[in-house]
Phi, psi and omega in degrees: 000114188245150177271134184284349170267027184218068187285348184276338178275334171296328181280329184295328179295316174304320195278322175298311171303343165300334183299343201238025190306330180294346184272072189289334176278016175232121170260158189224120184239170170240136183254126186243138168289149182271349176219178178250162165297124192068028178212056191278355198246348183224149184273180188294160180290352178260023182307307182296330162304313189290321173295324175291318172287343156294324178290321178296315184248001175053038193220016195250123166263118163262138193228156170276086196200123188281144172268155179053049182287124186279342191255330185248350180124137195294337186245014180313298191295303174309332172290319172298319179299321179295328200265327177276354183251341191287324176299328173288315195254004169213074183274153164121316172320142175289316190232155175221136191228148166222145176218184177269165188271011162258013177252122190269095184276115172292104195288321172312294191303320182298307173297327172295324190293301183300326169293316181304325189282313191292314168304318182300308187242004171083156192289345183256003186289145165282084182247149176208119186209158174166210183289096193288128161224172192233130177223163175249153181231132181268114189298133175083013181237035174052053170066015173324115178288141178195121186086108175090178200182235163283141179131165175286180178295333174299327178288317185297326193280330177287323160326284186319313186280319178238022180072177201203159193275153184250157181300326182285006178101330175298169168239141175266166200265170176294157184251090191269356176257000188282136166284148179112184009293132177250128200263150183216155168278117168289174177315332193296321168184142186207138188226133173217142177289173196297306191301310177309325183299306186310302179290328188285331183272351176286342174290121182300330171314328182303327190274351195278000000 
C-alpha cells in the first residue's frame, strides 16, 4: 500500500527489492487509490506524474479506493479493493500479500515461507496469516476501531472496557458497545492463498 504523494518511498523500496533479484517467484507492486477522501470526482493532483511513473516502472496498480480515509484508517478502502480485485486482474498466483510501504520485506524469505506453507497444507487450503494484532470494533460503524492497538488480547479487552492510552499521553474513552478483542492482520504484512483470498472477498461486509 503506497502513498501516492511519496515517490521517494517507492524509489527506496525498488532499491531494496533490487537486493533480491534471485527471488524470482515474488512480484512487487505498489497499490494506489484513484481518489482522495472528500475528493471523489477527480484523481489526485499528482495523477500525471503517477501515470508516468507507472509507465516507466510497470509496477503500480491503481484500485478503486479512496486515499487518506480519516475514520477507519488511511488505506482501509484501497486495501479492501486490492483484495477484491487481484484474483480477476492478476490470476494464477499461489499467494497474494499486502504490506505498508514502510515495511521492508525480505523477499527471498517470504517466498520460501509461502512455499513451505503450500507444501505443508496444499494448494487448496484457505490460509490467511501475517502480523497479528488485536482490536475492538464498533458494530455498525464501518469497522471503526475502538479499543486496542499494540498488545495482546488481554490488553485490548482492558482498553475496550476501561479506555486506553494515546501516543500524546491522553486517553480515549471505553468502548462498551465494541466487539472484540478480535485478531486481525495489521498493515505490517498480510498474506492469503488463492483460495483464502476467495473466501475473504466472499464476505459481504468487505464490499460495503
